[in-house]
Each structure stands twice: as C-alpha cells, then as structure tokens.
Amino acid sequence: MPELPEVETIKNELLPHIVGHPVTGVTLFWEGIVRQPSVEEFRSHLVGQRITGIARRGKYLIFSLTSRETLVIHLRMTGSLLLKPTPAEPERFIRAILHLDNDTQLHFRDPRKFGAMWLAKDESKIMPKLGPEPLEASFTPQILQKLLENRTAPIKALLLDQSFIAGLGNMYADEALFASRIHPLRQGGSLSPGEVKRLHSAIQKVLWSAISNKGASVDTYFRPDGELGTAHFQFQVAHRLGGDLCPVCGTPIQRIPVRNRGTYFCPKCQPAQRTKTKGI
Ligand SMILES: [Zn+2]
C-alpha cells in the first residue's frame, strides 16, 4: 500500500509533467473510481481546467485547478499513477486516463479497485480528519507526547490511525518502532519521554530515507515513469519473512497481528517492557 513516502514521490515526480497543463479529456474504464460528483459532472468540470499545483496531505494527492475546484486522489491498496506519452495503449488494470495537452496521459492503474477520485470545491469535505504531518516542523516530540497521553491502544495501532498521525502505514510504522526499540503492543500512553523522543526521530528518519529512495516497491507500487522505488532494500524488519534475523542482534524476526495487521518486530531489541534510558 502506498504510504507517505510513496505518495510524496508520486507528487514530486508528477509535478514537472502535469502542472500548468489543461486536462483535455477523461477516459473511464471503471466508473466506480469517481466517487464525487457524478461521472458526467466529473468529466465536464475537469475538462478544460489547467492543473495549477499538486499537494500531498497524509496519503491523499490534491490537484488544484484553475476553476478553484480540487481533484483529490487516494491510491488506497494498489493504485499507481503512470505518465504515458500519447498515444498509449491502456494496459491491464488501468481504470481511468486523464489526457493532457502536452501529449501526455495520466493513467490510474489499480488492480484491486480500491482507489478513488473526487472533485470538490472544498477538499476538507472529502478527506476525513487527519492527524499532524510527521515531516512538518510543527510536529515536535512534545506534540507526539501530548497525542500519546492516556492512550491505551497499542502504539502500532495508533501509528496506523490516520486521525492520530497522517501518512504512516504498516511498513513505516514497523520500521519506526524497530528503529526506536519499542514493542508494537506497548500502550501509547506508557511510553517514557525518552522513548517518545526516539520514536519521533525514528518516524522522521525512516520517512525521509524512504523518500530519498523513491518509495518502497514491495508489491504494486510504481513511480509515475513505471520504475520501482528502492526504499524496501533499507527495511530492517518490515516484510521480513520467517527465518529472517534481526540485523542488529541476530534474533529471528517475529510477525504478530496487531488489530489484524501483520506486524514485524525483533523481540529482543523491542522488549515488551519499558526500556530504561539513562539520564531521561
Ligand atoms: Zn534485534
């Protein structure tokens, strides 16, 4: 599933090809990908509008248009946005094509059909309440500490909750917990100030590292040019299969369900009890 680094990479790599160009046509191979408004309105409102910018909020892509409406895209489980020169034959799993005036097409590929597009005057009406952006300067260890106060849910579940913090998914939550040596089942509110600091810095570190490696292509994620990301080669525990050893201590990595999400961790580096950090 594309998470913050994958969506950020897609945004960065689409920007130079898309911004400033009008949409000249919309082809839908699966109309269900348009959630709002009707398919007819979606097409008539979009065609003729120039794309003036692309932003990311959590795992959402937000395309601003000259009409002051915004096109919101969520890739969900298996979506990719691919840039193709015109004319391009749609490959398998292409659900929608946006045609641009620069002999470029934007193909929405989505094998499992969970992806979605919305067109709206106010994107905040489309997107659910999202937590802070973990890479923004305003997201400080103090903010994370405050968010965690009195929370009894497992820290792994909180990190996946988009209203708690935006953009993290299964892969980077596991990586951040491993890097901060925190057991995924620890209650959020039980983390010591030292652990919160470690977790805050680990979240930012794993996300920046994944962005610099253009995202992780563990299953169906492609960059807009069809190339793969390489962030998964940096993974320490995420998606490690049975028998893989912790790169730090050599203990076999374990996989447990946390709220039904397969969670990878090292039982030695991430003990179930609070770790004492000297001086904190
Ligand atoms: Zn270990």
mmCIF file of C-alpha atoms and ligand atoms in Angstrom:
data_model
loop_
_atom_site.group_PDB
_atom_site.id
_atom_site.type_symbol
_atom_site.label_atom_id
_atom_site.label_comp_id
_atom_site.label_asym_id
_atom_site.label_seq_id
_atom_site.Cartn_x
_atom_site.Cartn_y
_atom_site.Cartn_z
ATOM 1 C CA MET A 1 0.000 0.000 0.000
ATOM 2 C CA PRO A 2 1.412 3.421 -0.886
ATOM 3 C CA GLU A 3 2.277 5.339 2.295
ATOM 4 C CA LEU A 4 3.579 8.890 2.801
ATOM 5 C CA PRO A 5 6.964 8.365 1.047
ATOM 6 C CA GLU A 6 5.363 6.697 -1.973
ATOM 7 C CA VAL A 7 2.658 9.381 -2.328
ATOM 8 C CA GLU A 8 5.260 12.138 -1.814
ATOM 9 C CA THR A 9 7.448 10.585 -4.542
ATOM 10 C CA ILE A 10 4.491 10.384 -6.933
ATOM 11 C CA LYS A 11 3.667 14.040 -6.238
ATOM 12 C CA ASN A 12 7.279 15.159 -6.775
ATOM 13 C CA GLU A 13 7.656 13.173 -9.989
ATOM 14 C CA LEU A 14 4.284 14.244 -11.458
ATOM 15 C CA LEU A 15 4.812 17.967 -10.776
ATOM 16 C CA PRO A 16 7.093 18.845 -13.723
ATOM 17 C CA HIS A 17 4.907 16.957 -16.224
ATOM 18 C CA ILE A 18 1.455 17.985 -15.078
ATOM 19 C CA VAL A 19 1.433 21.439 -13.547
ATOM 20 C CA GLY A 20 0.483 24.207 -15.981
ATOM 21 C CA HIS A 21 -1.273 21.837 -18.357
ATOM 22 C CA PRO A 22 -5.002 21.652 -19.028
ATOM 23 C CA VAL A 23 -6.957 18.425 -18.911
ATOM 24 C CA THR A 24 -8.216 17.825 -22.450
ATOM 25 C CA GLY A 25 -10.192 14.657 -21.839
ATOM 26 C CA VAL A 26 -11.157 11.978 -19.345
ATOM 27 C CA THR A 27 -11.477 8.293 -20.201
ATOM 28 C CA LEU A 28 -13.002 5.984 -17.609
ATOM 29 C CA PHE A 29 -12.681 2.214 -17.899
ATOM 30 C CA TRP A 30 -14.277 1.765 -14.470
ATOM 31 C CA GLU A 31 -16.702 4.489 -13.478
ATOM 32 C CA GLY A 32 -16.687 3.451 -9.822
ATOM 33 C CA ILE A 33 -13.301 5.121 -9.415
ATOM 34 C CA VAL A 34 -15.122 8.508 -9.456
ATOM 35 C CA ARG A 35 -16.722 8.949 -6.044
ATOM 36 C CA GLN A 36 -17.940 12.514 -6.399
ATOM 37 C CA PRO A 37 -19.661 14.213 -8.247
ATOM 38 C CA SER A 38 -21.449 12.173 -10.958
ATOM 39 C CA VAL A 39 -19.299 10.819 -13.771
ATOM 40 C CA GLU A 40 -20.846 13.351 -16.191
ATOM 41 C CA GLU A 41 -20.148 16.303 -13.876
ATOM 42 C CA PHE A 42 -16.664 14.989 -13.091
ATOM 43 C CA ARG A 43 -15.821 14.975 -16.793
ATOM 44 C CA SER A 44 -17.444 18.317 -17.662
ATOM 45 C CA HIS A 45 -15.937 20.120 -14.636
ATOM 46 C CA LEU A 46 -12.454 18.730 -15.231
ATOM 47 C CA VAL A 47 -12.034 19.058 -18.989
ATOM 48 C CA GLY A 48 -10.632 22.447 -19.925
ATOM 49 C CA GLN A 49 -9.212 23.128 -16.462
ATOM 50 C CA ARG A 50 -5.495 23.704 -16.029
ATOM 51 C CA ILE A 51 -3.733 21.925 -13.170
ATOM 52 C CA THR A 52 -2.097 24.659 -11.091
ATOM 53 C CA GLY A 53 -0.417 22.588 -8.393
ATOM 54 C CA ILE A 54 -0.200 19.256 -6.613
ATOM 55 C CA ALA A 55 -0.047 18.874 -2.839
ATOM 56 C CA ARG A 56 0.000 15.882 -0.510
ATOM 57 C CA ARG A 57 -1.867 15.536 2.779
ATOM 58 C CA GLY A 58 -1.358 12.187 4.504
ATOM 59 C CA LYS A 59 -1.809 9.636 1.729
ATOM 60 C CA TYR A 60 -4.036 11.942 -0.355
ATOM 61 C CA LEU A 61 -2.950 13.749 -3.527
ATOM 62 C CA ILE A 62 -4.631 17.117 -4.052
ATOM 63 C CA PHE A 63 -4.562 18.637 -7.545
ATOM 64 C CA SER A 64 -5.603 22.287 -7.677
ATOM 65 C CA LEU A 65 -7.369 23.550 -10.794
ATOM 66 C CA THR A 66 -7.954 26.952 -12.404
ATOM 67 C CA SER A 67 -11.679 26.562 -11.593
ATOM 68 C CA ARG A 68 -10.687 26.568 -7.887
ATOM 69 C CA GLU A 69 -12.061 23.076 -7.575
ATOM 70 C CA THR A 70 -9.659 20.383 -6.449
ATOM 71 C CA LEU A 71 -9.167 16.873 -7.746
ATOM 72 C CA VAL A 72 -8.448 14.571 -4.817
ATOM 73 C CA ILE A 73 -6.925 11.136 -5.448
ATOM 74 C CA HIS A 74 -6.351 8.302 -2.982
ATOM 75 C CA LEU A 75 -4.428 5.274 -4.230
ATOM 76 C CA ARG A 76 -5.545 3.007 -1.362
ATOM 77 C CA MET A 77 -4.143 -0.545 -1.549
ATOM 78 C CA THR A 78 -2.846 -0.999 -5.084
ATOM 79 C CA GLY A 79 -3.142 2.280 -7.002
ATOM 80 C CA SER A 80 -0.424 3.879 -9.140
ATOM 81 C CA LEU A 81 -0.389 6.975 -11.336
ATOM 82 C CA LEU A 82 1.584 6.461 -14.529
ATOM 83 C CA LEU A 83 2.663 9.058 -17.083
ATOM 84 C CA LYS A 84 2.407 7.832 -20.672
ATOM 85 C CA PRO A 85 3.163 9.577 -23.949
ATOM 86 C CA THR A 86 0.203 9.933 -26.335
ATOM 87 C CA PRO A 87 -0.905 7.686 -27.936
ATOM 88 C CA ALA A 88 -0.639 4.987 -25.293
ATOM 89 C CA GLU A 89 -2.455 1.691 -25.238
ATOM 90 C CA PRO A 90 -4.055 1.196 -21.825
ATOM 91 C CA GLU A 91 -2.511 -1.779 -20.100
ATOM 92 C CA ARG A 92 -4.317 -4.164 -17.820
ATOM 93 C CA PHE A 93 -5.800 -2.644 -14.629
ATOM 94 C CA ILE A 94 -5.944 0.935 -15.999
ATOM 95 C CA ARG A 95 -9.204 2.323 -14.573
ATOM 96 C CA ALA A 96 -9.007 5.939 -15.752
ATOM 97 C CA ILE A 97 -6.967 8.187 -18.030
ATOM 98 C CA LEU A 98 -6.622 11.963 -17.783
ATOM 99 C CA HIS A 99 -5.489 13.385 -21.121
ATOM 100 C CA LEU A 100 -3.309 16.498 -21.037
ATOM 101 C CA ASP A 101 -2.454 18.989 -23.784
ATOM 102 C CA ASN A 102 1.263 18.134 -23.817
ATOM 103 C CA ASP A 103 0.865 14.713 -25.477
ATOM 104 C CA THR A 104 0.877 13.161 -22.032
ATOM 105 C CA GLN A 105 -1.667 10.903 -20.400
ATOM 106 C CA LEU A 106 -2.016 10.171 -16.706
ATOM 107 C CA HIS A 107 -3.088 6.554 -16.218
ATOM 108 C CA PHE A 108 -4.682 5.470 -12.934
ATOM 109 C CA ARG A 109 -3.703 1.815 -12.564
ATOM 110 C CA ASP A 110 -5.496 -0.027 -9.790
ATOM 111 C CA PRO A 111 -5.666 -3.849 -9.837
ATOM 112 C CA ARG A 112 -7.895 -4.158 -6.769
ATOM 113 C CA LYS A 113 -10.188 -1.185 -7.463
ATOM 114 C CA PHE A 114 -9.962 0.431 -4.003
ATOM 115 C CA GLY A 115 -8.577 3.697 -5.418
ATOM 116 C CA ALA A 116 -10.761 6.778 -5.658
ATOM 117 C CA MET A 117 -11.066 10.230 -7.239
ATOM 118 C CA TRP A 118 -13.190 13.149 -6.056
ATOM 119 C CA LEU A 119 -13.746 16.617 -7.462
ATOM 120 C CA ALA A 120 -14.788 19.235 -4.946
ATOM 121 C CA LYS A 121 -14.806 22.944 -4.130
ATOM 122 C CA ASP A 122 -13.519 22.198 -0.640
ATOM 123 C CA GLU A 123 -11.294 19.150 -0.264
ATOM 124 C CA SER A 124 -11.678 19.197 3.516
ATOM 125 C CA LYS A 125 -15.227 17.967 2.975
ATOM 126 C CA ILE A 126 -13.859 14.896 1.170
ATOM 127 C CA MET A 127 -10.967 13.949 3.420
ATOM 128 C CA PRO A 128 -11.534 12.609 6.911
ATOM 129 C CA LYS A 129 -9.965 14.365 9.897
ATOM 130 C CA LEU A 130 -6.234 13.751 9.611
ATOM 131 C CA GLY A 131 -3.584 13.950 12.300
ATOM 132 C CA PRO A 132 -0.387 16.031 12.009
ATOM 133 C CA GLU A 133 2.011 15.686 9.082
ATOM 134 C CA PRO A 134 5.035 13.886 10.561
ATOM 135 C CA LEU A 135 7.608 15.728 8.424
ATOM 136 C CA GLU A 136 6.390 19.230 9.174
ATOM 137 C CA ALA A 137 8.378 21.379 11.584
ATOM 138 C CA SER A 138 5.258 21.790 13.732
ATOM 139 C CA PHE A 139 5.323 18.053 14.512
ATOM 140 C CA THR A 140 7.622 18.045 17.535
ATOM 141 C CA PRO A 141 8.385 15.390 20.189
ATOM 142 C CA GLN A 142 6.230 17.478 22.559
ATOM 143 C CA ILE A 143 3.266 17.239 20.170
ATOM 144 C CA LEU A 144 3.721 13.463 19.901
ATOM 145 C CA GLN A 145 3.968 13.203 23.700
ATOM 146 C CA LYS A 146 0.710 15.149 24.038
ATOM 147 C CA LEU A 147 -1.055 12.959 21.471
ATOM 148 C CA LEU A 148 0.037 9.818 23.309
ATOM 149 C CA GLU A 149 -1.143 10.968 26.727
ATOM 150 C CA ASN A 150 -3.545 8.475 28.342
ATOM 151 C CA ARG A 151 -3.838 6.451 25.150
ATOM 152 C CA THR A 152 -4.267 2.750 25.938
ATOM 153 C CA ALA A 153 -4.260 1.450 22.343
ATOM 154 C CA PRO A 154 -1.129 -0.367 21.144
ATOM 155 C CA ILE A 155 1.402 2.099 19.764
ATOM 156 C CA LYS A 156 1.393 0.251 16.418
ATOM 157 C CA ALA A 157 -2.379 0.764 16.078
ATOM 158 C CA LEU A 158 -2.042 4.470 16.925
ATOM 159 C CA LEU A 159 0.655 4.965 14.294
ATOM 160 C CA LEU A 160 -1.661 3.438 11.675
ATOM 161 C CA ASP A 161 -4.592 5.635 12.725
ATOM 162 C CA GLN A 162 -4.675 8.489 10.169
ATOM 163 C CA SER A 163 -6.505 10.757 12.609
ATOM 164 C CA PHE A 164 -3.649 10.281 15.108
ATOM 165 C CA ILE A 165 -0.795 10.907 12.648
ATOM 166 C CA ALA A 166 -1.140 11.224 8.869
ATOM 167 C CA GLY A 167 0.672 9.191 6.243
ATOM 168 C CA LEU A 168 2.145 6.235 8.124
ATOM 169 C CA GLY A 169 1.106 2.715 7.114
ATOM 170 C CA ASN A 170 2.141 -0.790 8.002
ATOM 171 C CA MET A 171 5.663 -0.697 6.573
ATOM 172 C CA TYR A 172 6.929 2.563 8.040
ATOM 173 C CA ALA A 173 5.178 2.060 11.387
ATOM 174 C CA ASP A 174 7.074 -1.240 11.813
ATOM 175 C CA GLU A 175 10.344 0.370 10.731
ATOM 176 C CA ALA A 176 9.907 3.358 13.075
ATOM 177 C CA LEU A 177 9.098 1.106 16.054
ATOM 178 C CA PHE A 178 12.123 -1.090 15.345
ATOM 179 C CA ALA A 179 14.415 1.937 14.984
ATOM 180 C CA SER A 180 13.151 3.320 18.310
ATOM 181 C CA ARG A 181 13.285 -0.119 20.034
ATOM 182 C CA ILE A 182 9.629 -0.008 21.079
ATOM 183 C CA HIS A 183 7.430 -3.115 21.176
ATOM 184 C CA PRO A 184 4.419 -2.686 18.846
ATOM 185 C CA LEU A 185 1.952 -3.760 21.558
ATOM 186 C CA ARG A 186 3.086 -1.188 24.146
ATOM 187 C CA GLN A 187 0.235 1.100 25.174
ATOM 188 C CA GLY A 188 0.696 4.530 23.614
ATOM 189 C CA GLY A 189 0.417 6.294 26.969
ATOM 190 C CA SER A 190 3.061 4.062 28.596
ATOM 191 C CA LEU A 191 5.961 5.418 26.541
ATOM 192 C CA SER A 192 8.575 7.316 28.563
ATOM 193 C CA PRO A 193 9.632 10.808 27.406
ATOM 194 C CA GLY A 194 12.885 9.266 26.161
ATOM 195 C CA GLU A 195 11.013 6.668 24.142
ATOM 196 C CA VAL A 196 8.697 9.301 22.657
ATOM 197 C CA LYS A 197 11.758 11.292 21.579
ATOM 198 C CA ARG A 198 13.304 8.195 19.992
ATOM 199 C CA LEU A 199 10.043 7.352 18.226
ATOM 200 C CA HIS A 200 9.614 10.906 16.911
ATOM 201 C CA SER A 201 13.103 10.953 15.473
ATOM 202 C CA ALA A 202 12.723 7.406 14.060
ATOM 203 C CA ILE A 203 9.468 8.290 12.276
ATOM 204 C CA GLN A 204 11.114 11.246 10.551
ATOM 205 C CA LYS A 205 14.263 9.289 9.758
ATOM 206 C CA VAL A 206 12.508 6.315 8.129
ATOM 207 C CA LEU A 207 10.195 8.594 6.129
ATOM 208 C CA TRP A 208 12.982 10.858 4.816
ATOM 209 C CA SER A 209 15.127 7.859 3.970
ATOM 210 C CA ALA A 210 12.244 6.230 2.059
ATOM 211 C CA ILE A 211 11.525 9.466 0.152
ATOM 212 C CA SER A 212 15.186 9.717 -0.862
ATOM 213 C CA ASN A 213 14.895 6.130 -2.154
ATOM 214 C CA LYS A 214 11.689 6.979 -4.078
ATOM 215 C CA GLY A 215 9.398 4.767 -2.015
ATOM 216 C CA ALA A 216 9.181 1.008 -1.467
ATOM 217 C CA SER A 217 8.064 -1.317 -4.254
ATOM 218 C CA VAL A 218 7.131 -4.337 -2.166
ATOM 219 C CA ASP A 219 4.004 -5.182 -4.167
ATOM 220 C CA THR A 220 2.213 -2.991 -6.712
ATOM 221 C CA TYR A 221 3.780 0.429 -6.247
ATOM 222 C CA PHE A 222 5.258 2.050 -9.339
ATOM 223 C CA ARG A 223 6.642 5.542 -9.791
ATOM 224 C CA PRO A 224 4.978 7.682 -12.496
ATOM 225 C CA ASP A 225 7.622 6.678 -15.065
ATOM 226 C CA GLY A 226 6.908 2.987 -14.364
ATOM 227 C CA GLU A 227 10.158 2.497 -12.434
ATOM 228 C CA LEU A 228 10.296 0.927 -8.974
ATOM 229 C CA GLY A 229 11.320 2.567 -5.708
ATOM 230 C CA THR A 230 14.189 1.091 -3.706
ATOM 231 C CA ALA A 231 13.242 2.019 -0.120
ATOM 232 C CA HIS A 232 12.375 -1.595 0.739
ATOM 233 C CA PHE A 233 16.045 -2.533 0.404
ATOM 234 C CA GLN A 234 16.609 -0.425 3.551
ATOM 235 C CA PHE A 235 13.911 -2.220 5.554
ATOM 236 C CA GLN A 236 15.197 -3.743 8.792
ATOM 237 C CA VAL A 237 12.093 -5.702 9.833
ATOM 238 C CA ALA A 238 9.110 -4.733 7.632
ATOM 239 C CA HIS A 239 8.017 -7.508 5.282
ATOM 240 C CA ARG A 240 10.767 -9.837 6.515
ATOM 241 C CA LEU A 241 9.599 -13.368 6.118
ATOM 242 C CA GLY A 242 10.004 -16.237 8.534
ATOM 243 C CA GLY A 243 13.607 -17.116 9.303
ATOM 244 C CA ASP A 244 14.985 -13.621 8.701
ATOM 245 C CA LEU A 245 17.218 -12.445 11.508
ATOM 246 C CA CYS A 246 17.284 -9.053 13.215
ATOM 247 C CA PRO A 247 20.094 -7.072 11.557
ATOM 248 C CA VAL A 248 21.127 -5.693 14.969
ATOM 249 C CA CYS A 249 21.141 -8.722 17.292
ATOM 250 C CA GLY A 250 20.551 -11.794 15.108
ATOM 251 C CA THR A 251 17.315 -12.866 16.851
ATOM 252 C CA PRO A 252 14.649 -14.251 14.441
ATOM 253 C CA ILE A 253 12.187 -11.508 13.491
ATOM 254 C CA GLN A 254 8.644 -12.223 14.674
ATOM 255 C CA ARG A 255 5.341 -11.498 12.991
ATOM 256 C CA ILE A 256 2.278 -10.914 15.150
ATOM 257 C CA PRO A 257 -1.154 -9.479 14.365
ATOM 258 C CA VAL A 258 -1.871 -6.053 15.894
ATOM 259 C CA ARG A 259 -5.516 -5.144 15.219
ATOM 260 C CA ASN A 260 -5.378 -7.577 12.280
ATOM 261 C CA ARG A 261 -2.299 -6.023 10.694
ATOM 262 C CA GLY A 262 0.748 -8.243 10.277
ATOM 263 C CA THR A 263 3.434 -6.622 12.407
ATOM 264 C CA TYR A 264 7.148 -7.400 12.194
ATOM 265 C CA PHE A 265 9.487 -6.771 15.104
ATOM 266 C CA CYS A 266 12.532 -8.066 16.983
ATOM 267 C CA PRO A 267 11.523 -9.496 20.395
ATOM 268 C CA LYS A 268 14.981 -8.764 21.813
ATOM 269 C CA CYS A 269 15.549 -5.220 20.523
ATOM 270 C CA GLN A 270 11.901 -4.293 21.167
ATOM 271 C CA PRO A 271 11.108 -5.751 24.592
ATOM 272 C CA ALA A 272 7.525 -5.832 25.854
ATOM 273 C CA GLN A 273 8.531 -3.769 28.916
ATOM 274 C CA ARG A 274 9.593 -0.155 29.014
ATOM 275 C CA THR A 275 13.311 0.253 28.346
ATOM 276 C CA LYS A 276 15.226 2.433 30.764
ATOM 277 C CA THR A 277 17.254 5.145 29.112
ATOM 278 C CA LYS A 278 19.934 6.595 31.310
ATOM 279 C CA GLY A 279 19.505 10.256 32.094
ATOM 280 C CA ILE A 280 15.994 10.631 30.695
HETATM 281 ZN ZN ZN B 1 17.187 -7.465 17.470
#
